Each structure stands twice: as structure tokens, then as C-alpha cells.
Short mmCIF file of C-alpha atoms and ligand atoms in Angstrom, two decimals:
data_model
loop_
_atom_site.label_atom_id
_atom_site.label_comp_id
_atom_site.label_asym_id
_atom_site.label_seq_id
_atom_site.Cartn_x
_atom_site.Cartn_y
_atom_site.Cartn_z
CA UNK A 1 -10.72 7.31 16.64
CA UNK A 2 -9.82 6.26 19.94
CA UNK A 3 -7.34 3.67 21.32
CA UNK A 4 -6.56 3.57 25.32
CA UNK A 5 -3.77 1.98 25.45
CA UNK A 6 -0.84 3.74 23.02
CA UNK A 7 1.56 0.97 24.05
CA UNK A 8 -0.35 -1.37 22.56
CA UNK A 9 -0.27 0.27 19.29
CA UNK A 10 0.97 -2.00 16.34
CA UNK A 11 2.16 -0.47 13.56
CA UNK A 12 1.56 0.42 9.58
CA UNK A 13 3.90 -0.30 7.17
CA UNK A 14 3.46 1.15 3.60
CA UNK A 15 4.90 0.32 0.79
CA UNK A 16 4.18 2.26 -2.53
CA UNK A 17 5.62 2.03 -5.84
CA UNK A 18 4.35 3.07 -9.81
CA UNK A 19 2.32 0.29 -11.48
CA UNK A 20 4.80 -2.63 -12.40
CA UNK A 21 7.47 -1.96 -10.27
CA UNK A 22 6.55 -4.78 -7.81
CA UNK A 23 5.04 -4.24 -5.13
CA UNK A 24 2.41 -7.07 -5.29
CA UNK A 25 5.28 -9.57 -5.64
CA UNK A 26 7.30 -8.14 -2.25
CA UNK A 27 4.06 -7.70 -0.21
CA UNK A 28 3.35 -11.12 -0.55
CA UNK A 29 6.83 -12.23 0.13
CA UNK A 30 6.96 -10.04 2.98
CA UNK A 31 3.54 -11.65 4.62
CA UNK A 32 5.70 -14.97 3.53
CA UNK A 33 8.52 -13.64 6.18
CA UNK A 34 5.83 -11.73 8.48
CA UNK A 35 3.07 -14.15 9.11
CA UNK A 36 1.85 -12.59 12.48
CA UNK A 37 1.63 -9.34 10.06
CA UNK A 38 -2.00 -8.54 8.76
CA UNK A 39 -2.72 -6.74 5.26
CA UNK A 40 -4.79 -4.36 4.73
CA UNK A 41 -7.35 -5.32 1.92
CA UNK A 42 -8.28 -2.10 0.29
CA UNK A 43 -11.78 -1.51 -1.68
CA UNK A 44 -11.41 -1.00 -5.27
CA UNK A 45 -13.99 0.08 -7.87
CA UNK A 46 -11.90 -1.73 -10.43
CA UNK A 47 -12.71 -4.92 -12.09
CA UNK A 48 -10.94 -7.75 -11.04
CA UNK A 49 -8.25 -9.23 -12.70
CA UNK A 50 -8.64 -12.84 -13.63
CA UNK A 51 -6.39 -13.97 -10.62
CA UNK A 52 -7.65 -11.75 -8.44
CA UNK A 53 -10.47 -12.71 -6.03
CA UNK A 54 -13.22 -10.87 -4.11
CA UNK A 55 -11.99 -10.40 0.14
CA UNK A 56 -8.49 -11.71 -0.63
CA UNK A 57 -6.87 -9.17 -2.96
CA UNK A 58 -9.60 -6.58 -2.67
CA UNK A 59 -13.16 -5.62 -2.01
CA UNK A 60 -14.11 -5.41 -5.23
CA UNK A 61 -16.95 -2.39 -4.60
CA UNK A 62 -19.37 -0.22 -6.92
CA UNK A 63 -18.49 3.53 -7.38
CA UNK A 64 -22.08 4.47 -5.30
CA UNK A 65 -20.49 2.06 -2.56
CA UNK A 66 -17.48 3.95 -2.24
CA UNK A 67 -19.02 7.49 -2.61
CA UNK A 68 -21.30 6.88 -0.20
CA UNK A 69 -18.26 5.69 2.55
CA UNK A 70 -15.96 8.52 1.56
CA UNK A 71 -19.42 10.51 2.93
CA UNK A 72 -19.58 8.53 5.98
CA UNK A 73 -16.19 8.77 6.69
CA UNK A 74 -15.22 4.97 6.37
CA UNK A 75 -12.00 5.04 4.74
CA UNK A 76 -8.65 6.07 6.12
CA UNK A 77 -7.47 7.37 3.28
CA UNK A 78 -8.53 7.06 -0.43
CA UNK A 79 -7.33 8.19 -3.14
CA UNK A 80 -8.67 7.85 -7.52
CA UNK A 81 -6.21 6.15 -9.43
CA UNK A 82 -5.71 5.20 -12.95
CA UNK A 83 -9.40 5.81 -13.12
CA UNK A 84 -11.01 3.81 -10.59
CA UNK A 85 -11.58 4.17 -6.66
CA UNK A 86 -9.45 2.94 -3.87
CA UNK A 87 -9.74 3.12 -0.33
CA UNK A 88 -8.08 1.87 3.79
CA UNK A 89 -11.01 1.07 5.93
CA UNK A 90 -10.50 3.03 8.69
CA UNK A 91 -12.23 0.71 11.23
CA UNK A 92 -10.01 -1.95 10.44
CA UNK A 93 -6.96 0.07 10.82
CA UNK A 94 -8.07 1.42 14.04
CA UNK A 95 -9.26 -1.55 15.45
CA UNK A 96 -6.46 -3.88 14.20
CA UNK A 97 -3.76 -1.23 15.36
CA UNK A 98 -5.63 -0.93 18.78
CA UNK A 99 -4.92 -4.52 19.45
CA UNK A 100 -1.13 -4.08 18.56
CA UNK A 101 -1.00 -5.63 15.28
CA UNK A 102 1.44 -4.52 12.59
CA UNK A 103 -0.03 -4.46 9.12
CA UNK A 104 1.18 -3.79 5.55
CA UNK A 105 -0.78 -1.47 3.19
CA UNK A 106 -0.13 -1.31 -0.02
CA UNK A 107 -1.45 2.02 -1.57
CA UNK A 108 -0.45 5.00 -3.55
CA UNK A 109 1.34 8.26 -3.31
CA UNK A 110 -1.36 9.98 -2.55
CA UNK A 111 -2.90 7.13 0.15
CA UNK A 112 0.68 7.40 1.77
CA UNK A 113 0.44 10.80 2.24
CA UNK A 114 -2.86 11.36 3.70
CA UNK A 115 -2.01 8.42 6.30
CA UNK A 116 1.47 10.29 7.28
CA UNK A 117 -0.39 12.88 8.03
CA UNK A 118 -2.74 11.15 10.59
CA UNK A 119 -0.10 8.67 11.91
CA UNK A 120 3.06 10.25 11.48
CA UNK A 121 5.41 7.08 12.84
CA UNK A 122 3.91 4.81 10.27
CA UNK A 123 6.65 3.48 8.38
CA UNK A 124 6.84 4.58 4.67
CA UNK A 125 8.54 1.93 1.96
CA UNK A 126 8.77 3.14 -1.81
CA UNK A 127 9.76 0.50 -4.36
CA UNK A 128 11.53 2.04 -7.64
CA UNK A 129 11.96 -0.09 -10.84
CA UNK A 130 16.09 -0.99 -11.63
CA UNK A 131 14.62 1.55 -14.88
CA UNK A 132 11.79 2.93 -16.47
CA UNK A 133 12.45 0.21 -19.39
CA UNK A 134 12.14 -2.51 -16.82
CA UNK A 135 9.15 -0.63 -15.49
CA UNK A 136 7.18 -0.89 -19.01
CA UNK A 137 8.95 -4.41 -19.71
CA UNK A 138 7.35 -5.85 -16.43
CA UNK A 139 4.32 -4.47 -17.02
CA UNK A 140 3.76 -5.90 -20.20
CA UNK A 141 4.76 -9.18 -19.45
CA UNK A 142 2.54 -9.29 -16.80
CA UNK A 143 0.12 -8.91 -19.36
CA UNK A 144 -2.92 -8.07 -17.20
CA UNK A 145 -3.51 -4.78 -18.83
CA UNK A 146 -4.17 -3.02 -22.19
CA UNK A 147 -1.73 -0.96 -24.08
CA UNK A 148 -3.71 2.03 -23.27
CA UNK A 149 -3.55 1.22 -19.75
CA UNK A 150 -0.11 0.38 -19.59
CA UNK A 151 0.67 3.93 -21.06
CA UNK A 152 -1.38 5.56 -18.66
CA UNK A 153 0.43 3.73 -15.69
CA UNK A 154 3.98 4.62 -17.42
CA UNK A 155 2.75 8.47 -17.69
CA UNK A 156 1.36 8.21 -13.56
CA UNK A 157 4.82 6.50 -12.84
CA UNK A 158 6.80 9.73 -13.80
CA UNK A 159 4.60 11.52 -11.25
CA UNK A 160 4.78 8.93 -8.63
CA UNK A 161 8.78 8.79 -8.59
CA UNK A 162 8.77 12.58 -8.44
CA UNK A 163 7.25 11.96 -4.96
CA UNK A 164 9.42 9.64 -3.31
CA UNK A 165 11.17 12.16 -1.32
CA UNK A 166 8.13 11.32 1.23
CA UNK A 167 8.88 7.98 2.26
CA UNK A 168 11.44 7.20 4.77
CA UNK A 169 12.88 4.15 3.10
CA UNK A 170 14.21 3.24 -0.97
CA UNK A 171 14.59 0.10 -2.26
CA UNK A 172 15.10 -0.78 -5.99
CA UNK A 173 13.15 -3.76 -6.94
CA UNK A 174 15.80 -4.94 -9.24
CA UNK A 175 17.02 -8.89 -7.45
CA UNK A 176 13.58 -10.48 -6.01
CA UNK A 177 15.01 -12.05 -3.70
CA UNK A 178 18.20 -8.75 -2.19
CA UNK A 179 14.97 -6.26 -2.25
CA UNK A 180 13.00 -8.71 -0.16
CA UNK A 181 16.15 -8.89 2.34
CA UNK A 182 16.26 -5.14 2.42
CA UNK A 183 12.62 -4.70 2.88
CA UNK A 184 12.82 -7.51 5.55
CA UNK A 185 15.66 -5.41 7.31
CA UNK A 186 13.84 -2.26 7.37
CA UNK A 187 10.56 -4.32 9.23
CA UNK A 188 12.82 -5.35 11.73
CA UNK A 189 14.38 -2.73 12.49
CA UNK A 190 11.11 -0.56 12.87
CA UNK A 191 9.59 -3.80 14.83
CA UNK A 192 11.05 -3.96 17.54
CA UNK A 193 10.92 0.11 18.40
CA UNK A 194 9.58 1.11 21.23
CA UNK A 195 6.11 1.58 20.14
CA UNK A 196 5.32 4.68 22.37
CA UNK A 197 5.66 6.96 19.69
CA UNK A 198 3.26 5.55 17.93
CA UNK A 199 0.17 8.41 17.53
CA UNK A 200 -3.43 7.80 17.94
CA UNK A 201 -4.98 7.88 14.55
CA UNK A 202 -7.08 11.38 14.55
CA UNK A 203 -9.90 11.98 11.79
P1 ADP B 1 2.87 -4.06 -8.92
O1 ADP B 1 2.09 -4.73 -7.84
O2 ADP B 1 3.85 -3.05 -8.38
O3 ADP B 1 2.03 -3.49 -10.02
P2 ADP B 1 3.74 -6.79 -9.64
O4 ADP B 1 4.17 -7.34 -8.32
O5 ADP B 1 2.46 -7.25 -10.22
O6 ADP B 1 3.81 -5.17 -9.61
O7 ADP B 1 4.95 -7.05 -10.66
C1 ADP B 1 4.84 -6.72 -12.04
C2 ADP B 1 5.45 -7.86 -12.87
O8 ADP B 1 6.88 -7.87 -12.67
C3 ADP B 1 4.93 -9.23 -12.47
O9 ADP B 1 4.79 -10.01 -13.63
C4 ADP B 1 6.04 -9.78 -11.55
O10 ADP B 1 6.11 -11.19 -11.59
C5 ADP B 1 7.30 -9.15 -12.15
N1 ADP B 1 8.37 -8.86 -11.17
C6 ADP B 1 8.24 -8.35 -9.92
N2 ADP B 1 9.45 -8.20 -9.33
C7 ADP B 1 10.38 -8.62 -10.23
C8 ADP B 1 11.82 -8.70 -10.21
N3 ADP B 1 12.56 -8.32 -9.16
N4 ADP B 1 12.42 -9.16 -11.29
C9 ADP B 1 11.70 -9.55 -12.38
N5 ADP B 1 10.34 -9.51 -12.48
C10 ADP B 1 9.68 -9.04 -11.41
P1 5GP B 2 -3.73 -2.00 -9.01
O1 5GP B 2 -4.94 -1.58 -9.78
O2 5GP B 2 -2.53 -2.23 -9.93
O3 5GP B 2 -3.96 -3.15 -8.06
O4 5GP B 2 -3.32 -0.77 -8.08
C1 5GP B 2 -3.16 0.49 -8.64
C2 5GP B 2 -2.63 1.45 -7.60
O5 5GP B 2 -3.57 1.64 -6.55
C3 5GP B 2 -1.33 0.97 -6.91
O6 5GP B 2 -0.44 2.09 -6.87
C4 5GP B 2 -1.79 0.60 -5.55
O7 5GP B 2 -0.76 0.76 -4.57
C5 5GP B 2 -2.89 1.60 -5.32
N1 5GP B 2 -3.81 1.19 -4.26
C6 5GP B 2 -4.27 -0.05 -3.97
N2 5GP B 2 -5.07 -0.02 -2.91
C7 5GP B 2 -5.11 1.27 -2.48
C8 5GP B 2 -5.77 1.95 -1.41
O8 5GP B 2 -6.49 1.39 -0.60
N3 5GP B 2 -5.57 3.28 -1.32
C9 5GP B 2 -4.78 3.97 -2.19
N4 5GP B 2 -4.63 5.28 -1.99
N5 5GP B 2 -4.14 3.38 -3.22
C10 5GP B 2 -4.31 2.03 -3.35
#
């Protein structure tokens, strides 16, 4: 990982939040807000959903795919949740941040951590539900997922929540359109930062 030039540097914005709470919705209201901001497209090994489409939402990948990059060292982070795969390319982080772009990255707990720990200033956003009867409300009403699936997302929420003391920044997902502001807020104010501090990504 190299980049000459650490004023340069763009930075990464995560935002994280248990299955349902919303995140999908305020990422792409935030791009809405951000347009010079890029997003990071993870890989998945899950199926698509029937909105979803191949290079815009994700890479939809096989499992031998994926194994064989976590081998190589491709991803940034990755992480197996609710089953399946999911991984940051690593190149297009490096490259992207190299050049000074900012960029959003939706991921996990677990994704959030492991990129904390190799860029430390990145800016960490977790989105909670107004409730956990929202939580399981929205999620069915979505209506993209089994009731199996659903539990098993309720069940991972519990453990997600419990970890929230790692991100810098709260916001309940409760108004669209006041957590949007507040997420909005936060960007800015992270922005426009001098972006010295920003570390070279080391793997
Ligand atoms: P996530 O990406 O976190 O799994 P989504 O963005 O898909 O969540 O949101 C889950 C469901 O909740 C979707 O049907 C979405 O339209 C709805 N939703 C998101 N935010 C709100 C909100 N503030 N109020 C009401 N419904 C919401
Ligand atoms: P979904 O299947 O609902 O799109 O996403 C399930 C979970 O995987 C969400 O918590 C989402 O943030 C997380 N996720 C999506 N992409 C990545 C990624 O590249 N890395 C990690 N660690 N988690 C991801």
C-alpha cells in the first residue's frame, strides 16, 4: 500500500447499522447530497435481490472467487455475514483514496473494525433503529427476505448494537429526512479537515 502524497489523501466514511435499520436508504441519499463522493461497491457471495443489479449495488461473486482473493490479499477488509461473503477491494480504496477522493462504505461491524485499524482517521457512522420493533417492522415490509432470515438479522442486530461504542458518530434513523441532515452535518464537518492526518493504508 503506498500513496506519496498524504495530502492528497481523501477520505472513508463508514456507515454501519443492523439489517433494516437503513442504511441503504441514507447512503443513497447521502451520494444524492455528495455527488463528487464515490461508493465503495463491495463483493458479495449473496444472491441478488430482485432490485439489485450486478456492478451497481454489488459484485455479485462465487464463494471460490472470494476465497481465492481473501488468499491474495485483495480485499481491505471482509468479513461473513448472515451467511454469505462480503468484502472492500483494497485496490480501489487505495487507489481512489490516493487521488483524494472521499468515499462511503457501507459494511459491517466487523468490516468497520478491521478498516479502523488500518486507517485510523476514517470516519465511523452507526445508524440505530428509533426501536428494535421498528427494526423488525422495516424489515418485513421491505419484504426482500424470508422469515427465517429476518430472525437471523434481528438475533445479529442485538450483537451489532452491542458494538457501537466503536464508531465515532450516532444517529437514529427514526425521520428520513433529520437523520439525513445529521449525517450530512457530520460529512461536512469531517470534509473540510485538514487531511494530513489522514494515515497511509498499511496491510
Ligand atoms: P438496510 O440497508 O440498513 O438493511 P434499508 O435502507 O433497506 O435498510 O431500509 C429498510 C426498510 O426500511 C426499507 O423498506 C426502507 O424503505 C425503510 N426505511 C428506511 N429508513 C426509514 C425511515 N426513516 N422511516 C421509515 N422507513 C424507513
Ligand atoms: P445486505 O445483505 O443486507 O446487503 O448486507 C448485509 C450486511 O453486510 C450489512 O450489514 C452490510 O453493511 C454488510 N456489508 C455489505 N458490504 C460489506 C463489505 O464489503 N464488507 C463488510 N464487512 N460488510 C459488508
Amino acid at each position: 500500500m503506498t500513496s506519496s502524497d498524504a495530502m492528497k489523501k481523501g477520505r472513508l466514511f463508514i456507515i454501519s447499522a443492523p439489517s433494516g435499520a437503513g442504511k441503504t436508504t441514507l447512503g443513497k441519499a447521502i451520494l444524492k447530497r455528495f455527488p463528487e463522493m464515490l461508493y465503495s461497491i463491495s463483493h458479495t457471495t449473496r444472491p441478488p435481490r430482485t432490485d439489485e443489479e450486478n456492478g451497481v449495488d454489488y459484485f455479485f461473486i462465487s464463494k471460490d472467487e472470494f476465497k481465492k482473493n481473501i488468499k491474495d490479499g485483495k480485499w481491505l477488509e471482509w468479513a461473513k455475514v448472515h451467511d454469505n461473503y462480503y468484502g472492500t477491494s483494497l485496490e480501489f480504496i487505495d487507489r481512489n483514496l490516493s487521488e483524494g477522493r472521499n468515499i462511503l462504505l457501507d459494511i459491517d461491524v466487523s468490516g468497520a473494525r478491521q478498516v479502523l485499524s488500518h486507517l485510523p482517521h476514517s470516519v465511523a457512522i452507526f445508524i440505530l433503529p428509533p426501536s428494535f420493533e421498528t427494526l423488525r417492522q422495516r424489515l418485513e415490509s421491505r419484504g426482500t427476505e424470508s422469515p427465517e432470515t429476518i430472525a437471523k438479522r434481528l438475533k445479529n442486530a442485538e450483537v451489532e448494537i452491542a458494538q457501537k461504542h466503536l464508531y465515532q458518530h450516532h444517529v437514529i434513523n427514526d425521520s428520513l429526512n433529520e437523520a439525513i441532515e445529521r449525517i450530512s452535518l457530520i460529512i461536512k464537518s469531517h470534509m473540510f479537515r485538514n487531511r494530513k492526518d489522514t494515515t497511509q493504508t498499511r496491510r
